[in-house]
Short mmCIF file of C-alpha atoms in Angstrom, two decimals:
data_model
loop_
_atom_site.label_atom_id
_atom_site.label_comp_id
_atom_site.label_asym_id
_atom_site.label_seq_id
_atom_site.Cartn_x
_atom_site.Cartn_y
_atom_site.Cartn_z
CA MET A 1 15.28 -41.31 24.41
CA LYS A 2 12.38 -39.50 26.07
CA ARG A 3 12.21 -35.74 25.48
CA PRO A 4 12.92 -33.70 28.65
CA ARG A 5 10.08 -31.46 29.82
CA ILE A 6 12.13 -28.27 29.38
CA ILE A 7 12.63 -29.10 25.70
CA SER A 8 8.86 -29.57 25.29
CA ILE A 9 8.31 -26.13 26.86
CA ILE A 10 10.88 -24.57 24.53
CA CYS A 11 9.18 -26.18 21.54
CA ILE A 12 5.69 -25.03 22.58
CA LEU A 13 7.01 -21.48 23.06
CA GLY A 14 8.70 -21.77 19.66
CA TYR A 15 5.45 -22.86 17.97
CA LEU A 16 3.60 -19.99 19.63
CA SER A 17 6.25 -17.50 18.51
CA VAL A 18 5.88 -18.80 14.92
CA LEU A 19 2.11 -18.40 15.19
CA PHE A 20 2.60 -14.75 16.13
CA THR A 21 5.55 -13.94 13.85
CA PHE A 22 4.16 -15.59 10.72
CA PRO A 23 1.58 -12.82 10.08
CA GLN A 24 4.51 -10.37 10.16
CA VAL A 25 5.72 -11.90 6.88
CA PHE A 26 3.06 -9.95 5.02
CA SER A 27 2.83 -7.02 7.42
CA PRO A 28 3.08 -3.50 5.93
CA PRO A 29 6.46 -2.71 7.64
CA ILE A 30 8.15 -5.83 6.14
CA LYS A 31 6.43 -5.24 2.78
CA LYS A 32 7.84 -1.72 2.69
CA LEU A 33 11.42 -3.03 2.98
CA GLY A 34 11.40 -4.48 -0.52
CA VAL A 35 9.74 -6.89 -2.94
CA PHE A 36 11.65 -9.99 -1.78
CA MET A 37 11.86 -9.11 1.91
CA PRO A 38 8.59 -10.89 2.88
CA ALA A 39 9.91 -14.03 1.14
CA ILE A 40 13.27 -13.86 2.95
CA TYR A 41 11.63 -13.20 6.28
CA GLY A 42 9.12 -15.98 5.60
CA ILE A 43 11.92 -18.48 4.94
CA LEU A 44 13.52 -17.53 8.26
CA VAL A 45 10.21 -17.97 10.13
CA SER A 46 9.67 -21.35 8.41
CA ALA A 47 13.22 -22.42 9.31
CA HIS A 48 12.52 -21.51 12.93
CA PHE A 49 9.34 -23.60 12.84
CA ILE A 50 11.06 -26.60 11.23
CA ALA A 51 13.82 -26.32 13.83
CA CYS A 52 11.22 -26.50 16.59
CA VAL A 53 9.74 -29.64 14.99
CA GLY A 54 13.25 -31.17 14.89
CA ILE A 55 13.83 -30.31 18.53
CA TRP A 56 10.41 -31.75 19.43
CA TYR A 57 11.56 -35.07 17.92
CA PHE A 58 14.81 -34.66 19.90
CA LYS A 59 16.99 -34.48 16.78
CA GLN A 60 20.38 -32.80 16.55
CA TRP A 61 19.56 -31.21 13.20
CA GLY A 62 16.76 -29.31 14.98
CA VAL A 63 19.26 -27.57 17.27
CA GLN A 64 21.61 -26.88 14.35
CA LEU A 65 18.77 -25.33 12.35
CA TYR A 66 17.59 -23.37 15.40
CA LEU A 67 21.05 -21.79 15.79
CA MET A 68 21.26 -20.96 12.07
CA ALA A 69 17.74 -19.51 12.02
CA PHE A 70 18.48 -17.40 15.11
CA PHE A 71 21.65 -15.87 13.65
CA ALA A 72 20.07 -15.35 10.22
CA LYS A 73 17.02 -13.70 11.78
CA THR A 74 19.16 -11.42 13.96
CA LEU A 75 21.22 -10.48 10.91
CA PHE A 76 18.02 -9.75 8.99
CA TYR A 77 16.75 -7.46 11.76
CA LEU A 78 20.10 -5.65 11.97
CA LEU A 79 20.48 -5.21 8.21
CA THR A 80 16.93 -3.93 7.80
CA ASP A 81 17.24 -1.68 10.86
CA GLN A 82 14.33 -3.37 12.68
CA ILE A 83 15.91 -2.96 16.07
CA GLY A 84 13.47 -2.65 18.94
CA LEU A 85 12.37 -4.02 22.28
CA SER A 86 10.93 -7.18 20.68
CA LEU A 87 14.34 -7.99 19.16
CA TYR A 88 16.09 -7.63 22.53
CA VAL A 89 13.46 -9.70 24.39
CA GLY A 90 13.33 -12.35 21.64
CA SER A 91 17.11 -12.59 21.49
CA ALA A 92 17.41 -12.90 25.27
CA PHE A 93 14.93 -15.80 25.30
CA SER A 94 16.64 -17.44 22.31
CA VAL A 95 20.06 -17.26 23.98
CA VAL A 96 18.69 -18.95 27.11
CA PHE A 97 16.96 -21.61 24.95
CA MET A 98 20.13 -22.21 22.94
CA PHE A 99 22.10 -22.72 26.14
CA ILE A 100 19.57 -25.35 27.33
CA LEU A 101 19.45 -27.00 23.89
CA LEU A 102 23.23 -27.24 23.65
CA ARG A 103 23.36 -28.90 27.07
CA HIS A 104 21.00 -31.63 25.77
CA TYR A 105 22.62 -31.76 22.32
CA PRO A 106 24.90 -34.81 22.93
CA LYS A 107 21.89 -36.87 24.06
CA MET A 108 19.91 -36.08 20.90
CA ASN A 109 19.45 -38.34 17.85
CA PRO A 110 21.97 -37.43 15.10
CA ASN A 111 19.84 -38.97 12.29
CA LEU A 112 17.17 -37.31 10.18
CA MET B 1 20.19 -36.86 -7.04
CA VAL B 2 18.26 -34.27 -5.01
CA PHE B 3 16.56 -33.11 -8.19
CA VAL B 4 15.46 -36.65 -9.09
CA LEU B 5 14.21 -37.17 -5.53
CA PHE B 6 12.31 -33.91 -5.68
CA LYS B 7 10.84 -34.71 -9.11
CA GLU B 8 9.64 -38.12 -7.95
CA SER B 9 8.14 -36.63 -4.77
CA LEU B 10 6.34 -34.04 -6.84
CA LEU B 11 4.94 -36.72 -9.16
CA PHE B 12 3.67 -38.74 -6.19
CA ALA B 13 2.14 -35.58 -4.71
CA TRP B 14 0.41 -34.71 -7.98
CA GLN B 15 -1.04 -38.23 -8.34
CA SER B 16 -2.33 -38.07 -4.80
CA LEU B 17 -3.97 -34.69 -5.42
CA ILE B 18 -5.75 -35.75 -8.60
CA SER B 19 -6.92 -39.03 -7.11
CA ASN B 20 -8.85 -37.06 -4.44
CA LYS B 21 -10.14 -34.16 -6.52
CA LEU B 22 -13.00 -32.99 -4.32
CA ARG B 23 -10.94 -33.20 -1.15
CA SER B 24 -8.03 -31.35 -2.76
CA PHE B 25 -10.39 -28.69 -4.05
CA LEU B 26 -12.04 -28.15 -0.65
CA SER B 27 -8.73 -27.94 1.17
CA LEU B 28 -7.17 -25.49 -1.27
CA LEU B 29 -10.30 -23.32 -1.06
CA GLY B 30 -9.18 -22.06 2.36
CA ILE B 31 -5.87 -20.83 0.96
CA THR B 32 -7.59 -19.40 -2.12
CA ILE B 33 -9.91 -17.30 0.04
CA GLY B 34 -7.06 -16.25 2.36
CA ILE B 35 -4.75 -15.18 -0.47
CA PHE B 36 -7.65 -13.49 -2.25
CA ALA B 37 -8.60 -11.52 0.88
CA ILE B 38 -5.12 -10.33 1.73
CA ILE B 39 -3.87 -9.58 -1.78
CA LEU B 40 -7.13 -7.84 -2.74
CA VAL B 41 -6.83 -5.51 0.26
CA PHE B 42 -3.16 -4.80 -0.54
CA THR B 43 -3.97 -4.18 -4.21
CA ILE B 44 -6.82 -1.80 -3.41
CA VAL B 45 -4.73 0.05 -0.85
CA ASP B 46 -1.82 0.33 -3.34
CA GLY B 47 -4.21 1.63 -6.03
CA LEU B 48 -5.83 4.20 -3.75
CA GLU B 49 -2.45 5.24 -2.41
CA SER B 50 -0.91 5.79 -5.84
CA ASN B 51 -4.00 7.70 -6.98
CA ILE B 52 -4.02 10.00 -3.95
CA ARG B 53 -0.23 10.45 -3.94
CA GLY B 54 -0.39 11.28 -7.66
CA SER B 55 -3.10 13.84 -6.94
CA ILE B 56 -1.06 15.35 -4.11
CA GLN B 57 2.01 15.42 -6.34
CA SER B 58 0.02 17.26 -8.99
CA LEU B 59 -0.53 19.99 -6.39
CA GLY B 60 3.23 20.51 -6.41
CA ASN B 61 5.88 19.59 -3.84
CA ASN B 62 7.48 23.01 -3.83
CA VAL B 63 4.26 25.03 -3.86
CA VAL B 64 2.93 26.90 -0.84
CA TYR B 65 -0.73 27.88 -0.64
CA ILE B 66 -1.60 31.17 1.09
CA GLN B 67 -5.13 30.72 2.41
CA LYS B 68 -7.42 31.68 5.24
CA TRP B 69 -7.63 28.20 6.82
CA PRO B 70 -4.74 25.87 7.63
CA TRP B 71 -4.88 22.27 6.34
CA SER B 72 -3.62 20.63 9.50
CA PHE B 73 -6.46 19.66 11.77
CA GLY B 74 -5.38 18.57 15.23
CA PRO B 75 -7.62 17.57 18.14
CA ASP B 76 -7.44 21.11 19.57
CA TYR B 77 -8.01 22.88 16.28
CA PRO B 78 -8.77 26.52 17.27
CA TRP B 79 -11.26 27.19 14.46
CA TRP B 80 -12.65 30.25 16.21
CA LYS B 81 -9.28 31.99 15.74
CA TYR B 82 -9.47 31.59 11.98
CA MET B 83 -13.10 32.61 11.54
CA ASN B 84 -12.43 36.33 11.37
CA ARG B 85 -9.35 36.19 9.17
CA PRO B 86 -9.54 37.99 5.83
CA THR B 87 -9.37 35.91 2.64
CA PRO B 88 -6.35 36.43 0.33
CA GLU B 89 -6.96 39.12 -2.27
CA TYR B 90 -5.92 39.61 -5.86
CA SER B 91 -4.30 42.94 -4.92
CA GLU B 92 -1.89 41.10 -2.59
CA LEU B 93 -0.54 39.16 -5.55
CA ALA B 94 1.22 42.17 -7.09
CA GLU B 95 2.74 43.10 -3.71
CA LEU B 96 4.05 39.58 -3.22
CA GLN B 97 5.53 39.53 -6.73
CA LYS B 98 7.28 42.81 -6.01
CA ARG B 99 8.70 41.92 -2.58
CA CYS B 100 9.51 38.18 -2.64
CA LYS B 101 12.97 37.12 -3.81
CA SER B 102 12.80 33.36 -3.25
CA THR B 103 9.82 32.67 -5.48
CA GLU B 104 9.81 31.43 -9.04
CA ALA B 105 6.13 32.01 -9.72
CA ILE B 106 3.10 33.41 -7.93
CA ALA B 107 -0.52 33.01 -9.02
CA PHE B 108 -3.99 33.71 -7.75
CA ARG B 109 -6.96 31.40 -8.11
CA LEU B 110 -10.54 31.33 -7.00
CA GLY B 111 -13.22 28.88 -8.00
CA ALA B 112 -16.95 28.30 -7.88
CA ARG B 113 -19.44 25.78 -9.21
CA LYS B 114 -21.45 27.16 -12.14
CA THR B 115 -23.67 25.90 -14.93
CA ILE B 116 -21.98 25.83 -18.34
CA LYS B 117 -24.07 25.83 -21.51
CA TYR B 118 -23.47 25.39 -25.20
CA ARG B 119 -26.64 25.42 -27.30
CA SER B 120 -28.85 22.66 -25.87
CA ASN B 121 -26.03 20.99 -23.95
CA SER B 122 -25.35 22.00 -20.39
CA ILE B 123 -23.23 20.87 -17.49
CA GLN B 124 -24.28 21.75 -13.99
CA ASN B 125 -21.93 22.35 -11.07
CA ALA B 126 -18.80 22.49 -13.21
CA VAL B 127 -15.79 23.97 -11.40
CA VAL B 128 -14.99 27.37 -12.89
CA ALA B 129 -11.62 28.77 -11.86
CA GLY B 130 -10.58 32.39 -12.22
CA ILE B 131 -6.80 32.62 -12.40
CA SER B 132 -3.98 35.07 -12.79
CA HIS B 133 -1.54 34.67 -15.67
CA GLY B 134 1.25 32.86 -13.77
CA PHE B 135 -1.02 29.90 -12.95
CA TYR B 136 0.44 27.75 -15.74
CA LYS B 137 3.92 28.08 -14.20
CA ILE B 138 2.67 26.48 -10.99
CA LYS B 139 0.14 23.90 -12.14
CA ASN B 140 1.30 21.41 -14.69
CA PHE B 141 -1.34 20.75 -17.30
CA ASP B 142 -1.03 20.06 -21.01
CA LEU B 143 -3.40 21.24 -23.67
CA SER B 144 -4.65 18.67 -26.16
CA GLU B 145 -5.60 21.49 -28.52
CA GLY B 146 -5.61 25.27 -28.57
CA ARG B 147 -3.43 27.62 -26.54
CA TYR B 148 -3.03 29.27 -23.12
CA PHE B 149 -4.04 32.90 -22.39
CA THR B 150 -1.58 35.68 -23.17
CA GLN B 151 -0.51 38.13 -20.45
CA ALA B 152 -2.60 40.88 -22.05
CA GLU B 153 -5.70 38.64 -22.22
CA THR B 154 -5.54 37.72 -18.53
CA ASP B 155 -4.78 41.29 -17.42
CA ALA B 156 -7.62 42.74 -19.48
CA GLY B 157 -10.03 39.96 -18.51
CA TYR B 158 -10.87 38.75 -22.01
CA ARG B 159 -13.90 36.47 -22.23
CA LEU B 160 -11.84 33.36 -22.96
CA VAL B 161 -11.81 29.91 -21.42
CA LEU B 162 -9.81 26.70 -21.30
CA ILE B 163 -11.99 23.65 -20.72
CA GLY B 164 -11.25 20.25 -19.26
CA ALA B 165 -11.50 17.07 -21.36
CA SER B 166 -14.72 15.85 -19.71
CA ILE B 167 -16.34 19.28 -20.10
CA ALA B 168 -15.36 19.24 -23.78
CA GLU B 169 -16.86 15.74 -24.22
CA GLY B 170 -20.07 16.82 -22.46
CA LEU B 171 -20.63 20.11 -24.26
CA PHE B 172 -19.22 19.27 -27.68
CA PRO B 173 -19.86 15.57 -28.30
CA ASN B 174 -19.52 15.83 -32.09
CA GLU B 175 -17.82 19.17 -32.60
CA ASP B 176 -14.46 20.83 -32.25
CA PRO B 177 -14.75 23.09 -29.19
CA LEU B 178 -12.12 25.60 -30.34
CA GLY B 179 -13.58 29.01 -31.13
CA LYS B 180 -17.08 28.08 -29.89
CA GLU B 181 -18.93 30.39 -27.55
CA ILE B 182 -20.20 28.92 -24.28
CA HIS B 183 -22.23 30.47 -21.45
CA ILE B 184 -20.92 30.48 -17.91
CA ALA B 185 -23.57 31.63 -15.46
CA GLY B 186 -25.10 33.73 -18.23
CA GLN B 187 -21.77 35.25 -19.41
CA LYS B 188 -20.50 34.46 -22.91
CA ALA B 189 -16.94 33.17 -23.32
CA THR B 190 -14.92 31.71 -26.19
CA VAL B 191 -13.11 28.38 -25.89
CA ILE B 192 -9.44 28.79 -26.81
CA GLY B 193 -8.07 25.50 -25.53
CA VAL B 194 -8.87 22.02 -24.24
CA ILE B 195 -6.89 20.54 -21.36
CA LYS B 196 -5.50 17.04 -21.92
CA LYS B 197 -7.43 14.26 -20.15
CA GLU B 198 -6.02 13.55 -16.69
CA GLY B 199 -8.37 10.81 -15.41
CA GLU B 200 -10.21 10.41 -12.14
CA SER B 201 -8.74 11.82 -8.97
CA LEU B 202 -9.92 10.73 -5.53
CA LEU B 203 -9.20 14.19 -4.19
CA GLY B 204 -11.40 15.72 -6.89
CA ILE B 205 -8.63 17.94 -8.23
CA SER B 206 -8.59 16.73 -11.82
CA PHE B 207 -8.67 19.41 -14.53
CA ASP B 208 -11.06 17.21 -16.55
CA TYR B 209 -14.11 18.83 -14.97
CA GLN B 210 -12.75 22.38 -14.77
CA VAL B 211 -13.19 25.53 -16.79
CA ILE B 212 -10.36 28.06 -16.48
CA THR B 213 -10.87 31.75 -17.17
CA PRO B 214 -8.83 34.91 -16.51
CA PHE B 215 -9.50 36.27 -13.01
CA ASN B 216 -10.58 39.66 -14.36
CA PHE B 217 -13.32 37.95 -16.36
CA ALA B 218 -14.32 35.60 -13.53
CA ARG B 219 -15.07 38.56 -11.25
CA TYR B 220 -18.17 39.28 -13.38
CA PHE B 221 -19.91 36.14 -12.20
CA MET B 222 -18.08 35.22 -9.00
CA ASP B 223 -18.07 36.83 -5.60
CA ILE B 224 -14.34 37.45 -5.24
CA ARG B 225 -14.58 38.27 -1.52
CA SER B 226 -16.63 35.20 -0.66
CA GLU B 227 -14.94 32.51 1.32
CA ASN B 228 -16.91 29.97 -0.72
CA SER B 229 -14.85 30.73 -3.80
CA ASP B 230 -11.73 29.71 -1.82
CA PRO B 231 -9.37 32.51 -2.94
CA THR B 232 -5.82 31.15 -2.84
CA ILE B 233 -2.42 32.54 -3.68
CA TYR B 234 -0.09 29.86 -5.05
CA VAL B 235 3.62 30.44 -4.54
CA LYS B 236 6.31 28.26 -6.11
CA ALA B 237 9.86 28.30 -4.73
CA LYS B 238 12.94 28.73 -6.90
CA ASN B 239 14.84 25.51 -7.58
CA ASN B 240 17.62 26.21 -5.07
CA VAL B 241 15.25 27.45 -2.33
CA SER B 242 13.60 25.13 0.17
CA ASN B 243 9.94 25.46 1.12
CA ALA B 244 10.92 26.36 4.68
CA GLU B 245 13.11 29.26 3.51
CA MET B 246 10.40 30.52 1.19
CA MET B 247 7.77 30.24 3.91
CA ASP B 248 9.93 32.34 6.24
CA GLU B 249 10.13 35.04 3.61
CA LEU B 250 6.41 34.77 2.79
CA THR B 251 5.48 35.14 6.44
CA GLY B 252 7.45 38.39 6.70
CA VAL B 253 6.13 39.79 3.43
CA MET B 254 2.50 38.86 4.15
CA ARG B 255 2.72 40.40 7.62
CA GLY B 256 4.06 43.57 5.98
CA ILE B 257 1.27 43.60 3.37
CA ARG B 258 -1.40 43.13 6.02
CA LYS B 259 0.34 45.59 8.36
CA LEU B 260 0.36 43.21 11.34
CA LYS B 261 2.01 44.37 14.56
CA PRO B 262 5.17 42.46 15.60
CA MET B 263 3.42 40.53 18.39
CA ALA B 264 0.17 39.93 16.50
CA GLU B 265 -0.63 36.43 15.32
CA PRO B 266 -0.57 35.96 11.53
CA ASP B 267 -4.02 36.20 9.93
CA PHE B 268 -3.20 33.85 7.06
CA ALA B 269 -2.21 30.21 6.69
CA LEU B 270 0.75 28.91 4.69
CA ASN B 271 -0.17 25.39 3.58
CA GLU B 272 2.01 22.85 1.83
CA THR B 273 1.30 19.41 0.35
CA SER B 274 3.47 17.59 2.91
CA LEU B 275 0.68 18.27 5.43
CA LEU B 276 -1.74 16.29 3.25
CA SER B 277 0.79 13.50 2.66
CA GLN B 278 1.32 13.05 6.40
CA GLY B 279 -2.43 12.74 6.96
CA PHE B 280 -2.76 10.11 4.24
CA ASP B 281 0.29 8.18 5.51
CA VAL B 282 -1.55 7.56 8.78
CA LEU B 283 -4.77 6.60 6.95
CA PHE B 284 -3.06 4.09 4.65
CA ASP B 285 -1.14 2.55 7.54
CA ILE B 286 -4.46 1.92 9.30
CA ILE B 287 -6.14 0.43 6.20
CA GLY B 288 -3.06 -1.72 5.44
CA THR B 289 -2.92 -3.02 9.01
CA ALA B 290 -6.66 -3.80 9.02
CA GLY B 291 -6.27 -5.75 5.75
CA TRP B 292 -3.24 -7.53 7.15
CA ILE B 293 -5.15 -8.67 10.27
CA ILE B 294 -8.25 -9.82 8.33
CA GLY B 295 -6.19 -11.57 5.65
CA GLY B 296 -3.83 -13.04 8.26
CA PHE B 297 -6.68 -14.81 10.03
CA SER B 298 -8.03 -16.14 6.71
CA ILE B 299 -4.59 -17.50 5.86
CA LEU B 300 -4.23 -19.13 9.28
CA VAL B 301 -7.60 -20.86 8.85
CA GLY B 302 -6.51 -22.04 5.39
CA GLY B 303 -3.23 -23.32 6.86
CA PHE B 304 -5.04 -25.33 9.52
CA GLY B 305 -7.23 -26.81 6.79
CA ILE B 306 -4.17 -27.97 4.84
CA ALA B 307 -2.50 -29.38 7.97
CA ASN B 308 -5.67 -31.30 8.77
CA ILE B 309 -5.96 -32.78 5.29
CA MET B 310 -2.26 -33.74 5.32
CA PHE B 311 -2.71 -35.63 8.60
CA VAL B 312 -5.64 -37.47 7.01
CA SER B 313 -3.47 -38.22 3.94
CA VAL B 314 -0.67 -39.66 6.07
CA ARG B 315 -3.14 -41.75 8.03
CA GLU B 316 -4.73 -43.09 4.83
CA ARG B 317 -1.40 -43.97 3.24
CA THR B 318 0.39 -45.34 6.28
CA ASN B 319 0.34 -48.79 4.74
CA LEU B 320 1.83 -47.48 1.50
CA ILE B 321 4.54 -45.61 3.44
CA GLY B 322 5.45 -48.86 5.16
CA ILE B 323 5.77 -50.66 1.80
CA GLN B 324 7.85 -47.80 0.32
CA LYS B 325 10.20 -47.81 3.32
CA SER B 326 10.56 -51.58 3.29
CA LEU B 327 11.48 -51.38 -0.40
CA GLY B 328 14.29 -48.92 0.47
CA ALA B 329 12.69 -45.47 0.34
CA LYS B 330 14.62 -43.09 2.55
CA ASN B 331 13.07 -40.86 5.22
CA ILE B 332 13.87 -37.78 3.16
CA PHE B 333 11.87 -39.19 0.23
CA ILE B 334 8.78 -39.77 2.38
CA LEU B 335 9.22 -36.30 3.92
CA LEU B 336 9.55 -34.61 0.53
CA GLN B 337 6.62 -36.58 -0.87
CA PHE B 338 4.16 -35.26 1.71
CA LEU B 339 5.75 -31.83 1.95
CA SER B 340 5.51 -31.41 -1.85
CA GLU B 341 1.87 -32.40 -1.65
CA SER B 342 1.03 -29.71 0.89
CA VAL B 343 3.14 -27.08 -0.89
CA LEU B 344 1.56 -27.97 -4.23
CA LEU B 345 -1.91 -27.83 -2.72
CA SER B 346 -1.17 -24.49 -1.14
CA ALA B 347 0.50 -23.05 -4.25
CA ILE B 348 -2.48 -24.03 -6.42
CA GLY B 349 -4.76 -22.39 -3.83
CA GLY B 350 -2.57 -19.27 -3.95
CA PHE B 351 -2.67 -19.25 -7.74
CA PHE B 352 -6.48 -19.35 -7.76
CA GLY B 353 -6.55 -16.65 -5.08
CA LEU B 354 -4.35 -14.41 -7.23
CA LEU B 355 -6.42 -15.21 -10.33
CA LEU B 356 -9.59 -14.24 -8.47
CA THR B 357 -7.94 -11.01 -7.29
CA TYR B 358 -6.89 -10.23 -10.85
CA ILE B 359 -10.43 -10.78 -12.17
CA ILE B 360 -12.04 -8.69 -9.42
CA THR B 361 -9.55 -5.82 -9.78
CA THR B 362 -9.92 -5.80 -13.57
CA LEU B 363 -13.71 -5.66 -13.27
CA GLY B 364 -13.49 -3.04 -10.51
CA GLN B 365 -11.06 -0.96 -12.54
CA GLY B 366 -13.59 -0.69 -15.34
CA ALA B 367 -16.43 0.11 -12.97
CA MET B 368 -14.61 2.70 -10.85
CA GLY B 369 -12.44 4.20 -13.58
CA MET B 370 -9.46 4.02 -11.24
CA ASP B 371 -6.06 2.45 -11.75
CA ILE B 372 -6.12 -0.62 -9.45
CA THR B 373 -3.61 -3.12 -10.79
CA LEU B 374 -2.36 -6.36 -9.31
CA SER B 375 1.32 -5.45 -9.01
CA SER B 376 4.23 -7.88 -9.42
CA SER B 377 5.21 -7.30 -5.78
CA ASN B 378 1.75 -8.42 -4.65
CA ILE B 379 1.92 -11.48 -6.94
CA ILE B 380 5.30 -12.43 -5.43
CA LEU B 381 3.88 -11.83 -1.94
CA GLY B 382 0.83 -14.00 -2.66
CA PHE B 383 2.93 -16.91 -3.92
CA THR B 384 5.41 -16.53 -1.06
CA ILE B 385 2.66 -16.67 1.54
CA SER B 386 0.96 -19.68 -0.04
CA ILE B 387 4.21 -21.66 -0.36
CA LEU B 388 5.23 -20.82 3.21
CA ILE B 389 1.81 -21.85 4.51
CA GLY B 390 2.23 -25.12 2.59
CA ILE B 391 5.62 -25.73 4.23
CA ILE B 392 4.52 -24.82 7.73
CA SER B 393 1.21 -26.67 7.69
CA GLY B 394 2.60 -29.74 5.89
CA PHE B 395 5.91 -30.20 7.70
CA ILE B 396 4.64 -31.89 10.88
CA PRO B 397 2.45 -34.49 9.04
CA ALA B 398 5.25 -35.09 6.51
CA TYR B 399 7.92 -35.48 9.17
CA SER B 400 5.76 -37.79 11.28
CA ALA B 401 5.18 -39.91 8.14
CA SER B 402 8.94 -40.07 7.49
CA GLN B 403 9.55 -41.29 11.05
CA LEU B 404 7.15 -44.22 10.82
CA ASP B 405 8.50 -47.67 11.51
CA PRO B 406 8.06 -49.71 8.28
CA VAL B 407 6.89 -52.86 10.08
CA GLU B 408 4.34 -50.98 12.17
CA ALA B 409 3.23 -49.00 9.11
CA ILE B 410 2.63 -52.10 6.95
CA ARG B 411 0.58 -53.69 9.72
CA THR B 412 -1.76 -50.68 9.89
CA ASN B 413 -5.15 -51.16 8.26
#
């Protein structure tokens, strides 16, 4: 099935957000949180990216991974006390995206 | 099952890498340079930071410095207000000792750069410090040999000195300095102790290059009223007293000693090391962020290089992918095969980047005489970044390869 245009926009925005959030993996504030924090944060950013690739190919696992990455990332921010405007804005966008993705979920390919 | 799949993918990836040695080398070079740039900056910043923080710590966390000038320099620093202030005096020390209740130790110090001589050996511009007896209670330094001054020796201004390790090496290369007579600005003095080597300090506050004498002897060759000799009263708080409490008391006592009117502004500054720490926090944040931005761009360029080479790899092996799939290879196997290749490529690049950083920091350490070590946290960070770059830059080519139709793939030339 052909990918709807809104999904393409979500994916492009997702790729751009990865491009901007990836350098944060080795940023001084994340580094200060602990030795393994950059690795944990990096895994979450990578998961977000892989989810976007899955969604781009219109796969159900992409949406599932997107949801997991979103909750894990939010939990990471809350546990490490990284609460700020960017978290609120990012979360608001993600919630809207998740709503759209879940509406298209039944039409997506369930295979890998 | 997953392990076997992963092992096989890794073997395929390794064979592919060694069959295209030059191409693999060129593509991992981007990651090597990126990891080298970012980890080198972090390592240097960590080294400088620990050196400066160590130096600040050696000044004492619970020590307050009574001086003419404050250490905090803001944009509207009213320097003209401080110009006419008097410098702290030795006579104020006894008054402070008598009146202050919250202090554990009080000492006076002034310093100047003088030429030190012993026979034909001489050291120019050595820091000579004239101190009161309580100085050792405030400044932590160990003696490698000899002893500290007695109370009577400091009070009477005996011609005795303690010398730093570098001064001892310079003046007495093949002799024991203890009991030898040196000349400080023409005045004779006997060495009674050598201070243990401390190493280089970026703030220039190491005792290695200092000569310590009793204040009452130092006044013979130093101008004790000159601002250039930086007269300072050091005050250390008792264990159960905070710096803020002690500073409140000091303000009152100093105002009383200097007979300041209630509304008059204080004509002295109470400085503490936290002021220095705050200044350096800002500086290190700026350097760290600059390194992060520069290194980040290098890493991104390296990542694009790997992604590019992975797309070329997939294109080259499309036919092979088709054969593998037609023989029963699952999508996950094809995905893992290409993903392992990009991760392996990136991890090898990261390893060489870290190796290069280690070599450069080891060489630099010897040249600068400073402790700049590649820490385990930076090694973990370097590997993490390189593996993540491998995953991110290799996932799209790997996934597109896994989605190929076997019939179409076999037909491709």
